Short mmCIF file of C-alpha atoms in Angstrom, two decimals:
data_model
loop_
_atom_site.label_atom_id
_atom_site.label_comp_id
_atom_site.label_asym_id
_atom_site.label_seq_id
_atom_site.Cartn_x
_atom_site.Cartn_y
_atom_site.Cartn_z
CA MET A 1 93.89 106.59 116.30
CA TYR A 2 90.46 105.28 117.17
CA SER A 3 88.82 101.96 117.91
CA ILE A 4 87.03 100.08 115.12
CA ASP A 5 83.71 98.32 115.70
CA PHE A 6 84.65 95.16 113.81
CA GLN A 7 81.19 93.63 114.30
CA LYS A 8 79.64 96.42 112.23
CA LYS A 9 82.14 96.12 109.37
CA LYS A 10 80.96 94.02 106.43
CA GLY A 11 84.17 93.47 104.46
CA PHE A 12 87.82 92.79 105.21
CA ILE A 13 90.72 93.14 102.78
CA CYS A 14 93.85 91.47 104.17
CA ASP A 15 97.42 91.46 103.03
CA MET A 16 99.08 88.03 103.20
CA ASP A 17 102.88 88.16 103.67
CA GLY A 18 103.53 89.21 107.26
CA VAL A 19 99.82 89.15 108.11
CA ILE A 20 98.67 85.59 107.42
CA TYR A 21 102.04 83.86 107.09
CA HIS A 22 105.82 84.22 107.02
CA GLY A 23 107.12 82.00 104.21
CA ASN A 24 105.50 78.64 105.01
CA GLN A 25 104.61 79.45 108.63
CA ILE A 26 101.07 80.45 109.61
CA LEU A 27 101.15 83.36 112.04
CA PRO A 28 99.51 83.18 115.49
CA GLY A 29 95.77 83.91 115.62
CA VAL A 30 95.18 83.39 111.88
CA PRO A 31 93.01 80.23 112.11
CA GLU A 32 90.81 81.96 114.71
CA PHE A 33 90.56 85.07 112.49
CA ILE A 34 89.44 83.08 109.42
CA GLN A 35 86.99 81.07 111.53
CA TRP A 36 85.54 84.35 112.88
CA LEU A 37 85.19 85.81 109.34
CA ASN A 38 83.27 82.71 108.24
CA GLU A 39 81.10 82.47 111.36
CA GLU A 40 80.15 86.15 111.21
CA LYS A 41 79.52 85.88 107.43
CA LYS A 42 81.94 88.70 106.66
CA SER A 43 83.04 89.28 103.06
CA TYR A 44 86.80 88.94 102.85
CA LEU A 45 89.60 89.05 100.32
CA PHE A 46 93.27 88.24 100.65
CA LEU A 47 94.95 90.88 98.54
CA THR A 48 98.64 90.30 97.94
CA ASN A 49 101.19 92.46 96.18
CA ASN A 50 103.30 89.38 95.50
CA SER A 51 102.77 88.56 91.82
CA GLY A 52 104.44 85.14 91.89
CA SER A 53 101.51 82.84 92.70
CA THR A 54 98.11 82.25 91.13
CA PRO A 55 94.98 82.35 93.32
CA ARG A 56 94.81 78.55 93.10
CA GLU A 57 98.42 78.23 94.26
CA LEU A 58 97.70 80.56 97.19
CA GLN A 59 94.62 78.51 98.06
CA GLN A 60 96.73 75.34 97.98
CA LYS A 61 99.51 76.98 100.02
CA LEU A 62 97.07 77.84 102.80
CA ALA A 63 95.53 74.36 102.54
CA ARG A 64 98.98 72.82 103.16
CA MET A 65 99.14 74.92 106.32
CA GLY A 66 95.73 73.65 107.41
CA LEU A 67 93.58 76.62 106.34
CA ASP A 68 90.57 76.12 104.06
CA VAL A 69 90.09 79.31 102.05
CA PRO A 70 88.35 79.03 98.65
CA GLU A 71 90.15 80.32 95.54
CA GLU A 72 87.74 83.22 94.97
CA HIS A 73 88.99 84.89 98.17
CA PHE A 74 92.38 85.75 96.61
CA TYR A 75 93.38 88.69 94.42
CA THR A 76 96.97 89.48 93.39
CA SER A 77 98.98 92.32 91.87
CA ALA A 78 99.50 90.01 88.85
CA LEU A 79 95.73 89.98 88.22
CA ALA A 80 95.62 93.76 88.73
CA THR A 81 98.48 94.22 86.23
CA ALA A 82 96.83 92.02 83.60
CA ALA A 83 93.47 93.80 84.06
CA PHE A 84 95.16 97.20 83.71
CA LEU A 85 96.98 96.23 80.49
CA LYS A 86 93.83 94.68 79.02
CA SER A 87 91.90 97.89 79.68
CA GLN A 88 94.68 100.12 78.32
CA ALA A 89 95.82 98.14 75.28
CA PRO A 90 93.74 95.03 74.47
CA GLY A 91 95.80 92.38 72.68
CA CYS A 92 99.12 94.05 73.48
CA SER A 93 102.44 92.21 73.75
CA VAL A 94 104.88 92.22 76.67
CA TYR A 95 108.33 91.17 77.73
CA ALA A 96 107.63 89.81 81.20
CA LEU A 97 109.98 88.95 84.05
CA GLY A 98 108.03 87.03 86.64
CA GLU A 99 106.70 83.75 87.96
CA ALA A 100 103.66 81.63 87.04
CA GLY A 101 101.19 83.97 88.76
CA LEU A 102 102.12 86.90 86.53
CA LEU A 103 102.53 84.92 83.31
CA ASN A 104 99.21 83.06 83.75
CA ALA A 105 97.35 86.31 84.49
CA LEU A 106 98.78 87.92 81.33
CA TYR A 107 97.91 84.92 79.15
CA ASP A 108 94.38 84.81 80.59
CA ALA A 109 93.97 88.48 79.58
CA ASP A 110 94.93 87.61 75.95
CA ILE A 111 98.30 89.31 76.24
CA THR A 112 101.14 87.75 74.22
CA MET A 113 104.85 87.39 75.02
CA ASN A 114 107.34 89.24 72.84
CA ASP A 115 111.06 89.78 73.48
CA ILE A 116 111.79 91.64 70.23
CA ASP A 117 109.52 94.72 70.09
CA PRO A 118 106.94 94.48 72.90
CA ASP A 119 104.49 97.23 73.80
CA TYR A 120 105.36 96.84 77.49
CA VAL A 121 108.10 95.52 79.74
CA VAL A 122 106.37 94.01 82.80
CA ILE A 123 108.32 93.20 85.96
CA GLY A 124 107.12 91.06 88.86
CA GLU A 125 108.83 89.00 91.55
CA SER A 126 111.18 86.61 89.73
CA GLN A 127 113.57 83.77 90.52
CA ASN A 128 115.10 84.18 87.05
CA TYR A 129 116.17 87.81 87.46
CA SER A 130 119.71 88.13 86.11
CA LEU A 131 122.10 90.54 84.43
CA ASN A 132 120.96 89.15 81.06
CA THR A 133 117.23 89.63 81.72
CA ILE A 134 117.67 93.10 83.21
CA THR A 135 119.89 94.15 80.27
CA LYS A 136 117.20 92.91 77.87
CA ALA A 137 114.51 94.83 79.76
CA ILE A 138 116.59 98.03 79.80
CA ASN A 139 117.19 97.95 76.04
CA LEU A 140 113.54 97.20 75.24
CA VAL A 141 112.46 100.20 77.34
CA LEU A 142 115.10 102.37 75.62
CA GLY A 143 113.63 101.08 72.35
CA GLY A 144 110.18 102.41 73.23
CA ALA A 145 108.47 99.77 75.40
CA LYS A 146 106.53 101.17 78.36
CA LEU A 147 107.64 100.03 81.82
CA ILE A 148 105.13 98.39 84.19
CA GLY A 149 105.77 97.00 87.68
CA ALA A 150 103.38 94.57 89.35
CA ASN A 151 103.95 96.35 92.69
CA SER A 152 106.18 98.95 94.31
CA ASP A 153 107.20 96.93 97.40
CA VAL A 154 110.99 97.06 97.73
CA SER A 155 111.19 94.22 100.26
CA ALA A 156 109.15 91.39 101.72
CA PRO A 157 109.46 89.22 104.82
CA GLY A 158 110.89 85.77 104.07
CA GLU A 159 111.09 82.84 106.47
CA GLU A 160 114.68 83.48 107.46
CA SER A 161 115.31 87.04 106.28
CA THR A 162 114.02 90.02 104.32
CA VAL A 163 113.96 89.44 100.55
CA PRO A 164 113.96 91.98 97.68
CA ALA A 165 110.52 92.53 96.14
CA CYS A 166 109.31 93.92 92.82
CA GLY A 167 110.08 97.60 93.47
CA ALA A 168 113.73 96.77 94.13
CA LEU A 169 113.92 94.70 90.93
CA VAL A 170 112.40 97.50 88.83
CA ALA A 171 114.70 100.21 90.26
CA PRO A 172 117.81 99.38 88.17
CA ILE A 173 115.71 99.51 84.98
CA GLU A 174 114.28 102.89 86.00
CA MET A 175 117.76 104.23 86.78
CA ALA A 176 119.37 102.93 83.60
CA THR A 177 116.60 104.22 81.31
CA GLY A 178 115.49 107.39 83.11
CA THR A 179 111.93 105.99 82.90
CA LYS A 180 109.54 105.72 85.83
CA ALA A 181 107.52 102.50 86.03
CA TYR A 182 103.75 102.49 86.53
CA PHE A 183 102.90 100.15 89.40
CA CYS A 184 99.57 98.29 89.38
CA GLY A 185 99.51 96.78 92.89
CA LYS A 186 98.89 98.45 96.24
CA PRO A 187 98.74 101.35 96.94
CA ASN A 188 97.31 101.93 93.45
CA PRO A 189 93.61 102.82 94.02
CA LEU A 190 92.66 100.70 90.98
CA MET A 191 93.56 97.53 92.88
CA MET A 192 91.68 98.65 96.00
CA ARG A 193 88.57 99.59 94.02
CA THR A 194 88.63 96.16 92.36
CA GLY A 195 88.95 94.55 95.79
CA LEU A 196 85.93 96.45 97.14
CA ARG A 197 83.95 95.57 94.01
CA LEU A 198 84.78 91.87 94.48
CA LEU A 199 83.60 92.15 98.10
CA LYS A 200 80.43 93.97 96.96
CA CYS A 201 81.20 96.35 99.80
CA HIS A 202 81.36 100.13 100.24
CA SER A 203 84.65 101.52 101.56
CA GLU A 204 82.97 102.87 104.72
CA ASP A 205 81.93 99.32 105.62
CA ALA A 206 85.36 97.78 104.97
CA VAL A 207 88.66 97.35 106.81
CA MET A 208 92.13 97.11 105.28
CA VAL A 209 94.51 94.92 107.34
CA GLY A 210 98.22 94.93 106.57
CA ASP A 211 101.76 95.04 107.91
CA ARG A 212 103.07 97.92 105.78
CA MET A 213 102.41 101.63 106.16
CA ASP A 214 103.55 102.48 102.62
CA THR A 215 101.24 100.08 100.75
CA ASP A 216 98.55 98.59 103.01
CA VAL A 217 97.69 101.46 105.35
CA ILE A 218 98.01 104.22 102.74
CA SER A 219 95.88 102.31 100.20
CA GLY A 220 93.14 101.70 102.76
CA LEU A 221 93.31 105.29 103.98
CA GLU A 222 93.08 106.79 100.48
CA SER A 223 90.21 104.45 99.60
CA GLY A 224 88.15 105.62 102.59
CA MET A 225 88.49 102.39 104.60
CA SER A 226 89.32 101.84 108.25
CA THR A 227 92.89 100.57 108.55
CA VAL A 228 94.62 98.11 110.86
CA LEU A 229 98.41 97.89 111.02
CA VAL A 230 99.57 94.55 112.41
CA LEU A 231 103.06 94.24 113.86
CA SER A 232 103.48 90.61 112.77
CA GLY A 233 105.32 91.51 109.57
CA ILE A 234 107.69 94.21 108.41
CA SER A 235 106.52 97.23 110.46
CA THR A 236 107.48 98.13 114.02
CA PRO A 237 106.29 100.97 116.29
CA GLU A 238 109.56 102.74 115.37
CA THR A 239 109.17 102.53 111.58
CA MET A 240 105.58 103.74 111.92
CA LYS A 241 106.80 107.03 113.41
CA THR A 242 108.50 107.96 110.12
CA PHE A 243 105.14 108.34 108.32
CA SER A 244 102.94 111.44 108.42
CA TYR A 245 99.71 109.42 108.47
CA ARG A 246 98.38 106.89 110.97
CA PRO A 247 96.35 103.68 110.84
CA SER A 248 92.97 103.55 112.60
CA MET A 249 94.33 100.84 114.91
CA ILE A 250 97.63 99.09 115.64
CA LEU A 251 97.44 95.45 116.73
CA ASP A 252 100.03 92.72 117.30
CA GLY A 253 98.32 90.37 114.83
CA VAL A 254 95.00 89.46 113.21
CA GLY A 255 94.01 87.34 116.22
CA ASP A 256 93.56 90.64 118.09
CA ILE A 257 90.79 91.59 115.64
CA VAL A 258 88.73 88.65 116.91
CA ARG A 259 89.43 89.58 120.53
CA ALA A 260 88.54 93.24 119.85
CA ALA A 261 85.30 92.19 118.11
CA LYS A 262 84.37 90.14 121.18
CA GLY A 263 85.29 92.99 123.52
CA GLU A 264 88.30 91.17 124.97
CA VAL A 265 90.95 93.81 124.02
#
């Protein structure tokens, strides 16, 4: 591991769950971090694997917590999924299990809903996941639909406890059909390349900040970015030891980035 000169970095890609907030609680040091990004005129993007919310909803969520972050600073696995499908099969149809973020992104990409003979079955985080919907998805995949997952995260930090995420919801469909899903969110390099393009930033000048080794750190590492693992979310020093790769830096939270940039850490 080595120290990062944060002052010299031009762009920051940050995960949200476990980095910026837990549920509806802003994490310590976050207001100072966002203030520092704005004051230093850094390019930044909040990149979340959660497909449930639209960028506007995420902007409003942070506003309710007292943080003013414009809508263009958010990019989600739902947008990455819709962009991928539009590039692969323009005008295709899908059977989608997900929340407003995923459904809106698909509609905006001119993708139609179809629960009879869709081209794809698309799974995101969903409050309406049930035996009926999973049975429908399984039989559509067995009937020839291709299986897409918004992201491969199997769990996410909730306010009170850990909650199942998209990868865990896709797993029963994979097992029942013998079909492997293609996941569009982190650590898929397509999502990271889009993030860097939105930042107008080269990977060498960018930092990936996240709380997960298996999505955030690996995606930053494989994209040629410096990586910061924060211990404010799902990872601990113990879980980190199970991986064969390392982040550039390990910090308690994003507030430490500001302190490191000012030479206080």
